[in-house]
Amino acid sequence: MITVLSGGVGAARLLRVLRDARDARQLRAVVNVGDDLVMHGLTICPDLDTILYTLAGLNNDETGWGLAGESWRVMDELTALGGESWFRLGDRDLATHLYRSQRLAAGATKTLVSAELAASLGVAVTLLPVTDDPVSTVFETGLGRLSFQEYFVRHHHEIPVTRVEIVGATAARPTAVALAALNEAERIVIAPSNPVISIDPILQIPGIRDALARRRTDVVAVSPIVNGAALKGPADRLLGELGYDVSCVGVADFYGELVGTWVIDHADAGHADELTRRGFDVRVTTTIMGRADHDVALAAAVLT
Ligand code: FO1
C-alpha cells in the first residue's frame, strides 16, 4: 500500500500517475481539509473534490478546480439576486456539495461521505480526509485575518502573508483510518502540493508528524518547486514570505527530517549535492506531469 499526503491539483495529478502505474486499490490519499468552507449553508471540500474529479476523469484541467463542461445557471441567478458569488459553484459541482452537506447533517462523517462519493464516481483510490474534526487555514495579512478562500480566491493569493494558522488543528484528531494508512504503508509519499497551505495543515494534526518521523526512510517527497517557481499557486511566494529559500532545498528545509528521499526535477539537478549533504537520498527525474513518458518516469522514481 502506498499512502500519499495530498493537497489539490499537484496531488490529484500525482495520484493519477501512480494509479496508472499501480493497482488503484493499493493507493490511499490522506487529504488536507484546511481549505474546506461552508458557503450558502453547504460544506465544500476543495482538495477532496479536486482529487475525486481528477481520478474520475471529470476535472476541469484548465482551471484546476471544478468539473469539465460545467454550466453556471445557478451562479448567474445568484449574481442577479445580489447574492455572494465570488466563490463560483458550478451547476454540476453543486450536486456534490448538496450531497455531502445532506449526509453530514444526517450524521455521516466526512470520511464516510468521501467514500460514498468515490464509489458513485467509480474512483477506486481511497480518499481519506486527515481528520473529521473542523480545521480551517487562516492567513494573517495586511488586510487582517482572512479565511483560506478569501485569501486564495477573493484576493487571488496576491496579498503578502505574515503568518498562516491552522485553526482547530491542535484539538483535532486524525481519523483511525488515516493513521493506519500511514502506519501500514510500504511507502509514504508527500505530493508536490503547497507545503505551507496544503501539506502543513495535514502535518499539524496531532499524531501525523510523529507517524511520518517514525517512517522517515519510507517517506518520499516530490518537490512542488521547479527551477525556483511553483508550477501552480502561491507556494513560491509563501515560502519566500516565511523565510525559506524558494527552491527544492527550501522545501526540504521546510519538511526537515520527515523526509528520507527527495524527488526533484532535472531543472534542479544542480541542487542534488546540497540535498545529499543535508542527509537526503535524491532522485532526479521529470516532475512535470501530463506526458506519458514523463509520467512513467515519475511513477518509477516515486515507487521504486
Ligand atoms: N478557485 C477559484 O480560483 N475560484 C473559484 O471560484 C473557485 C471555486 C471553487 C468551488 C469549489 C471547489 O471545490 C473549488 C473551487 N476553487 C475555486 C478552487 C479552490 O478553492 C482552490 O484552488 C483550492 O482551495 C486550493 O487548493
Tab-separated table of C-alpha atoms and ligand atoms in Angstrom:
chain	number	residue	atom	x	y	z
A	1	MET	CA	0.000	0.000	0.000
A	2	ILE	CA	1.174	3.498	-0.892
A	3	THR	CA	-0.135	6.485	1.065
A	4	VAL	CA	0.051	9.983	-0.382
A	5	LEU	CA	-0.224	13.151	1.720
A	6	SER	CA	-2.332	15.269	-0.593
A	7	GLY	CA	-3.467	18.816	-1.302
A	8	GLY	CA	-5.294	19.765	-4.511
A	9	VAL	CA	-4.097	19.849	-8.119
A	10	GLY	CA	-0.479	18.633	-7.709
A	11	ALA	CA	-1.619	15.725	-5.553
A	12	ALA	CA	-4.512	14.856	-7.846
A	13	ARG	CA	-2.161	14.657	-10.826
A	14	LEU	CA	0.399	12.576	-8.916
A	15	LEU	CA	-2.313	10.211	-7.691
A	16	ARG	CA	-3.486	9.778	-11.285
A	17	VAL	CA	0.079	8.960	-12.364
A	18	LEU	CA	0.559	6.470	-9.503
A	19	ARG	CA	-2.888	4.962	-10.087
A	20	ASP	CA	-1.986	4.342	-13.735
A	21	ALA	CA	1.281	2.677	-12.683
A	22	ARG	CA	-0.210	0.568	-9.895
A	23	ASP	CA	-3.426	-1.034	-8.757
A	24	ALA	CA	-5.718	1.809	-7.612
A	25	ARG	CA	-6.820	-0.260	-4.625
A	26	GLN	CA	-3.234	-0.079	-3.335
A	27	LEU	CA	-3.401	3.726	-3.113
A	28	ARG	CA	-4.572	5.854	-0.187
A	29	ALA	CA	-4.689	9.646	-0.191
A	30	VAL	CA	-4.620	11.405	3.186
A	31	VAL	CA	-6.145	14.733	2.235
A	32	ASN	CA	-5.963	18.300	3.557
A	33	VAL	CA	-9.223	19.761	4.849
A	34	GLY	CA	-7.887	23.201	5.871
A	35	ASP	CA	-9.355	24.747	2.680
A	36	ASP	CA	-12.842	23.455	3.476
A	37	LEU	CA	-15.575	26.020	3.893
A	38	VAL	CA	-19.264	26.450	4.487
A	39	MET	CA	-20.921	28.686	1.928
A	40	HIS	CA	-24.661	29.118	1.282
A	41	GLY	CA	-25.022	26.549	4.081
A	42	LEU	CA	-23.120	23.950	2.040
A	43	THR	CA	-19.923	22.180	3.118
A	44	ILE	CA	-17.345	22.395	0.331
A	45	CYS	CA	-14.106	20.368	0.397
A	46	PRO	CA	-11.968	21.700	-2.479
A	47	ASP	CA	-8.972	19.360	-2.153
A	48	LEU	CA	-11.076	16.209	-1.726
A	49	ASP	CA	-13.195	17.229	-4.715
A	50	THR	CA	-10.244	18.139	-6.947
A	51	ILE	CA	-8.807	14.661	-6.313
A	52	LEU	CA	-12.186	12.986	-6.729
A	53	TYR	CA	-12.947	14.711	-10.031
A	54	THR	CA	-9.416	14.184	-11.389
A	55	LEU	CA	-9.392	10.459	-10.622
A	56	ALA	CA	-12.892	10.154	-12.091
A	57	GLY	CA	-11.672	11.867	-15.274
A	58	LEU	CA	-14.221	14.663	-14.808
A	59	ASN	CA	-11.927	17.514	-13.767
A	60	ASN	CA	-11.523	20.840	-15.471
A	61	ASP	CA	-7.821	20.781	-16.323
A	62	GLU	CA	-7.711	24.471	-17.307
A	63	THR	CA	-8.963	25.923	-14.016
A	64	GLY	CA	-7.545	23.118	-11.841
A	65	TRP	CA	-10.830	23.012	-9.903
A	66	GLY	CA	-14.400	22.037	-10.604
A	67	LEU	CA	-15.819	19.921	-13.399
A	68	ALA	CA	-15.159	19.969	-17.135
A	69	GLY	CA	-18.055	21.179	-19.270
A	70	GLU	CA	-19.656	22.923	-16.291
A	71	SER	CA	-22.641	25.310	-16.589
A	72	TRP	CA	-23.270	28.297	-14.317
A	73	ARG	CA	-27.009	28.962	-14.290
A	74	VAL	CA	-27.349	28.922	-10.509
A	75	MET	CA	-24.408	31.347	-10.084
A	76	ASP	CA	-25.876	33.646	-12.749
A	77	GLU	CA	-29.224	33.716	-10.933
A	78	LEU	CA	-27.487	34.258	-7.599
A	79	THR	CA	-25.443	37.135	-9.036
A	80	ALA	CA	-28.666	38.695	-10.402
A	81	LEU	CA	-30.161	38.470	-6.893
A	82	GLY	CA	-27.114	40.264	-5.470
A	83	GLY	CA	-26.015	37.122	-3.607
A	84	GLU	CA	-22.452	36.176	-2.746
A	85	SER	CA	-20.954	34.752	-5.920
A	86	TRP	CA	-17.189	35.386	-5.791
A	87	PHE	CA	-16.675	31.697	-4.976
A	88	ARG	CA	-18.090	30.042	-8.051
A	89	LEU	CA	-20.070	26.838	-7.673
A	90	GLY	CA	-20.983	25.254	-10.995
A	91	ASP	CA	-24.372	23.626	-11.526
A	92	ARG	CA	-22.988	20.077	-11.630
A	93	ASP	CA	-20.455	20.701	-8.869
A	94	LEU	CA	-23.324	21.888	-6.644
A	95	ALA	CA	-24.721	18.349	-6.606
A	96	THR	CA	-21.560	17.163	-4.809
A	97	HIS	CA	-21.894	19.885	-2.149
A	98	LEU	CA	-25.618	19.244	-1.712
A	99	TYR	CA	-24.982	15.509	-1.332
A	100	ARG	CA	-22.122	15.990	1.137
A	101	SER	CA	-23.965	18.591	3.201
A	102	GLN	CA	-27.105	16.486	3.467
A	103	ARG	CA	-25.116	13.413	4.527
A	104	LEU	CA	-23.120	15.398	7.108
A	105	ALA	CA	-26.362	16.852	8.509
A	106	ALA	CA	-27.667	13.279	8.795
A	107	GLY	CA	-24.644	12.383	10.949
A	108	ALA	CA	-22.242	10.838	8.429
A	109	THR	CA	-18.535	11.704	8.747
A	110	LYS	CA	-16.536	13.453	6.023
A	111	THR	CA	-14.602	10.176	5.703
A	112	LEU	CA	-17.772	8.186	5.018
A	113	VAL	CA	-19.134	10.779	2.585
A	114	SER	CA	-15.810	10.804	0.714
A	115	ALA	CA	-16.028	7.017	0.324
A	116	GLU	CA	-19.626	7.277	-0.898
A	117	LEU	CA	-18.763	9.955	-3.466
A	118	ALA	CA	-15.730	7.984	-4.660
A	119	ALA	CA	-17.843	4.836	-5.076
A	120	SER	CA	-20.506	6.785	-7.002
A	121	LEU	CA	-17.909	8.203	-9.395
A	122	GLY	CA	-16.052	4.894	-9.824
A	123	VAL	CA	-12.883	6.064	-8.050
A	124	ALA	CA	-11.037	3.079	-6.531
A	125	VAL	CA	-8.299	5.102	-4.777
A	126	THR	CA	-9.209	5.525	-1.090
A	127	LEU	CA	-9.690	9.210	-0.218
A	128	LEU	CA	-9.198	9.895	3.473
A	129	PRO	CA	-9.708	13.350	4.970
A	130	VAL	CA	-6.921	13.579	7.565
A	131	THR	CA	-9.496	14.438	10.229
A	132	ASP	CA	-13.274	14.512	10.577
A	133	ASP	CA	-12.968	17.406	13.034
A	134	PRO	CA	-13.285	21.047	11.913
A	135	VAL	CA	-9.990	22.735	10.972
A	136	SER	CA	-9.541	25.860	8.881
A	137	THR	CA	-6.500	27.564	7.476
A	138	VAL	CA	-6.388	31.291	8.244
A	139	PHE	CA	-3.979	33.921	6.864
A	140	GLU	CA	-2.661	36.955	8.700
A	141	THR	CA	-2.216	39.642	6.069
A	142	GLY	CA	-2.025	43.413	5.662
A	143	LEU	CA	-5.836	43.296	5.272
A	144	GLY	CA	-6.231	41.439	8.582
A	145	ARG	CA	-7.137	37.790	9.148
A	146	LEU	CA	-8.574	36.150	6.045
A	147	SER	CA	-10.131	32.738	5.602
A	148	PHE	CA	-8.443	30.395	3.131
A	149	GLN	CA	-10.805	31.084	0.254
A	150	GLU	CA	-10.936	34.834	0.923
A	151	TYR	CA	-7.133	34.921	0.567
A	152	PHE	CA	-6.920	32.398	-2.247
A	153	VAL	CA	-9.909	33.151	-4.460
A	154	ARG	CA	-11.309	36.557	-3.442
A	155	HIS	CA	-7.870	38.216	-3.259
A	156	HIS	CA	-6.247	35.916	-5.868
A	157	HIS	CA	-3.489	34.960	-3.338
A	158	GLU	CA	-1.777	38.272	-4.119
A	159	ILE	CA	-1.604	39.768	-0.613
A	160	PRO	CA	1.605	39.429	1.446
A	161	VAL	CA	1.142	36.922	4.278
A	162	THR	CA	2.870	37.273	7.647
A	163	ARG	CA	1.567	34.103	9.267
A	164	VAL	CA	-0.530	31.052	8.478
A	165	GLU	CA	-2.592	29.487	11.238
A	166	ILE	CA	-4.425	26.170	11.117
A	167	VAL	CA	-7.336	26.937	13.457
A	168	GLY	CA	-8.585	23.845	15.282
A	169	ALA	CA	-5.542	21.714	14.425
A	170	THR	CA	-4.314	21.071	17.953
A	171	ALA	CA	-7.774	19.973	19.153
A	172	ALA	CA	-8.431	17.826	16.078
A	173	ARG	CA	-7.878	14.067	15.997
A	174	PRO	CA	-6.648	12.246	12.936
A	175	THR	CA	-9.072	9.564	11.800
A	176	ALA	CA	-8.097	5.998	12.701
A	177	VAL	CA	-8.105	5.046	9.002
A	178	ALA	CA	-5.798	7.924	8.054
A	179	LEU	CA	-3.346	6.961	10.812
A	180	ALA	CA	-3.487	3.300	9.794
A	181	ALA	CA	-2.850	4.313	6.166
A	182	LEU	CA	0.381	5.987	7.325
A	183	ASN	CA	1.444	3.253	9.734
A	184	GLU	CA	0.778	0.387	7.339
A	185	ALA	CA	2.024	1.907	4.072
A	186	GLU	CA	5.089	0.401	2.453
A	187	ARG	CA	5.856	3.930	1.307
A	188	ILE	CA	4.540	7.370	2.268
A	189	VAL	CA	4.618	9.971	-0.480
A	190	ILE	CA	4.369	13.729	0.049
A	191	ALA	CA	2.696	15.059	-3.103
A	192	PRO	CA	4.022	18.156	-4.913
A	193	SER	CA	1.350	20.249	-3.178
A	194	ASN	CA	1.859	23.590	-1.486
A	195	PRO	CA	3.981	22.776	1.619
A	196	VAL	CA	2.675	25.744	3.642
A	197	ILE	CA	-1.051	25.638	2.963
A	198	SER	CA	-1.775	22.102	1.724
A	199	ILE	CA	0.627	19.712	3.458
A	200	ASP	CA	1.384	21.560	6.711
A	201	PRO	CA	-2.327	21.589	7.713
A	202	ILE	CA	-2.139	17.763	7.493
A	203	LEU	CA	1.133	17.603	9.467
A	204	GLN	CA	-0.299	19.820	12.213
A	205	ILE	CA	-2.999	17.302	13.112
A	206	PRO	CA	-1.681	15.608	16.278
A	207	GLY	CA	-0.037	12.248	15.580
A	208	ILE	CA	0.592	12.763	11.861
A	209	ARG	CA	4.065	14.307	12.157
A	210	ASP	CA	5.122	11.521	14.561
A	211	ALA	CA	3.744	8.861	12.210
A	212	LEU	CA	5.935	10.254	9.423
A	213	ALA	CA	9.005	10.755	11.615
A	214	ARG	CA	8.886	7.075	12.622
A	215	ARG	CA	8.861	6.077	8.941
A	216	ARG	CA	11.411	8.571	7.619
A	217	THR	CA	13.298	6.120	5.408
A	218	ASP	CA	9.986	5.214	3.717
A	219	VAL	CA	8.947	8.837	3.119
A	220	VAL	CA	9.425	10.114	-0.443
A	221	ALA	CA	8.593	13.736	-1.292
A	222	VAL	CA	8.165	15.272	-4.742
A	223	SER	CA	9.265	18.908	-4.889
A	224	PRO	CA	6.488	21.353	-5.838
A	225	ILE	CA	9.136	23.960	-6.685
A	226	VAL	CA	10.846	23.544	-10.055
A	227	ASN	CA	13.558	25.931	-11.147
A	228	GLY	CA	12.663	28.423	-8.389
A	229	ALA	CA	8.947	28.606	-9.125
A	230	ALA	CA	5.737	26.811	-8.186
A	231	LEU	CA	4.022	25.019	-11.044
A	232	LYS	CA	0.703	26.381	-9.786
A	233	GLY	CA	-0.461	28.677	-6.985
A	234	PRO	CA	1.461	30.709	-4.414
A	235	ALA	CA	3.844	28.079	-2.932
A	236	ASP	CA	6.901	30.022	-4.134
A	237	ARG	CA	5.758	33.355	-2.709
A	238	LEU	CA	4.586	31.890	0.597
A	239	LEU	CA	7.859	30.006	1.144
A	240	GLY	CA	9.777	33.219	0.497
A	241	GLU	CA	7.499	35.295	2.754
A	242	LEU	CA	8.002	32.788	5.573
A	243	GLY	CA	11.792	32.958	5.211
A	244	TYR	CA	12.575	29.820	3.198
A	245	ASP	CA	14.714	29.620	0.091
A	246	VAL	CA	12.443	29.431	-2.950
A	247	SER	CA	13.867	26.174	-4.289
A	248	CYS	CA	13.635	22.436	-3.735
A	249	VAL	CA	16.213	22.969	-0.965
A	250	GLY	CA	13.883	25.456	0.784
A	251	VAL	CA	11.060	22.904	0.613
A	252	ALA	CA	13.404	20.245	2.031
A	253	ASP	CA	14.249	22.616	4.904
A	254	PHE	CA	10.528	23.206	5.481
A	255	TYR	CA	9.824	19.452	5.959
A	256	GLY	CA	13.190	18.772	7.608
A	257	GLU	CA	13.711	15.272	8.943
A	258	LEU	CA	10.291	13.955	7.987
A	259	VAL	CA	11.551	13.051	4.523
A	260	GLY	CA	14.017	10.319	3.530
A	261	THR	CA	14.096	10.717	-0.253
A	262	TRP	CA	13.592	13.797	-2.426
A	263	VAL	CA	12.378	13.542	-5.997
A	264	ILE	CA	13.444	16.684	-7.850
A	265	ASP	CA	13.200	17.847	-11.436
A	266	HIS	CA	16.056	17.703	-13.964
A	267	ALA	CA	15.975	21.512	-13.902
A	268	ASP	CA	17.103	21.332	-10.251
A	269	ALA	CA	19.830	18.716	-10.701
A	270	GLY	CA	22.296	21.386	-9.526
A	271	HIS	CA	20.696	21.201	-6.045
A	272	ALA	CA	21.144	17.418	-5.713
A	273	ASP	CA	24.506	17.623	-3.924
A	274	GLU	CA	23.166	20.139	-1.431
A	275	LEU	CA	20.247	17.833	-0.592
A	276	THR	CA	22.603	14.862	-0.257
A	277	ARG	CA	24.778	16.900	2.143
A	278	ARG	CA	21.636	17.522	4.239
A	279	GLY	CA	21.215	13.744	4.588
A	280	PHE	CA	18.556	13.027	1.955
A	281	ASP	CA	18.551	10.423	-0.799
A	282	VAL	CA	17.866	12.215	-4.072
A	283	ARG	CA	16.246	11.106	-7.323
A	284	VAL	CA	16.361	13.406	-10.322
A	285	THR	CA	13.619	12.944	-12.921
A	286	THR	CA	10.891	14.832	-14.745
A	287	THR	CA	8.366	16.053	-12.206
A	288	ILE	CA	6.146	17.901	-14.691
A	289	MET	CA	3.224	15.580	-15.310
A	290	GLY	CA	1.000	15.197	-18.354
A	291	ARG	CA	3.256	13.459	-20.898
A	292	ALA	CA	3.115	9.662	-20.919
A	293	ASP	CA	6.901	9.126	-20.812
A	294	HIS	CA	7.308	11.764	-18.054
A	295	ASP	CA	4.537	10.182	-16.007
A	296	VAL	CA	6.080	6.710	-16.256
A	297	ALA	CA	9.481	8.082	-15.182
A	298	LEU	CA	7.990	9.986	-12.251
A	299	ALA	CA	5.988	6.960	-11.075
A	300	ALA	CA	9.155	4.857	-11.208
A	301	ALA	CA	11.131	7.454	-9.219
A	302	VAL	CA	8.433	7.582	-6.542
A	303	LEU	CA	7.602	3.874	-6.349
A	304	THR	CA	10.896	2.111	-6.968
B	1	FO1	N1	-10.952	28.622	-7.240
B	1	FO1	C1	-11.034	29.834	-7.819
B	1	FO1	O1	-9.995	30.408	-8.181
B	1	FO1	N2	-12.256	30.455	-7.994
B	1	FO1	C2	-13.420	29.869	-7.633
B	1	FO1	O2	-14.482	30.461	-7.801
B	1	FO1	C3	-13.353	28.552	-7.049
B	1	FO1	C4	-14.497	27.854	-6.705
B	1	FO1	C5	-14.382	26.539	-6.232
B	1	FO1	C6	-15.531	25.797	-5.947
B	1	FO1	C7	-15.436	24.501	-5.482
B	1	FO1	C8	-14.176	23.932	-5.285
B	1	FO1	O3	-14.083	22.670	-4.830
B	1	FO1	C9	-13.027	24.655	-5.555
B	1	FO1	C10	-13.115	25.963	-6.033
B	1	FO1	N3	-11.977	26.709	-6.332
B	1	FO1	C11	-12.073	27.959	-6.874
B	1	FO1	C12	-10.642	26.161	-6.143
B	1	FO1	C13	-10.138	26.132	-4.723
B	1	FO1	O4	-10.799	26.911	-3.829
B	1	FO1	C14	-8.623	26.347	-4.560
B	1	FO1	O5	-7.935	26.143	-5.722
B	1	FO1	C15	-8.124	25.379	-3.526
B	1	FO1	O6	-8.756	25.516	-2.293
B	1	FO1	C16	-6.613	25.457	-3.346
B	1	FO1	O7	-6.176	24.155	-3.220
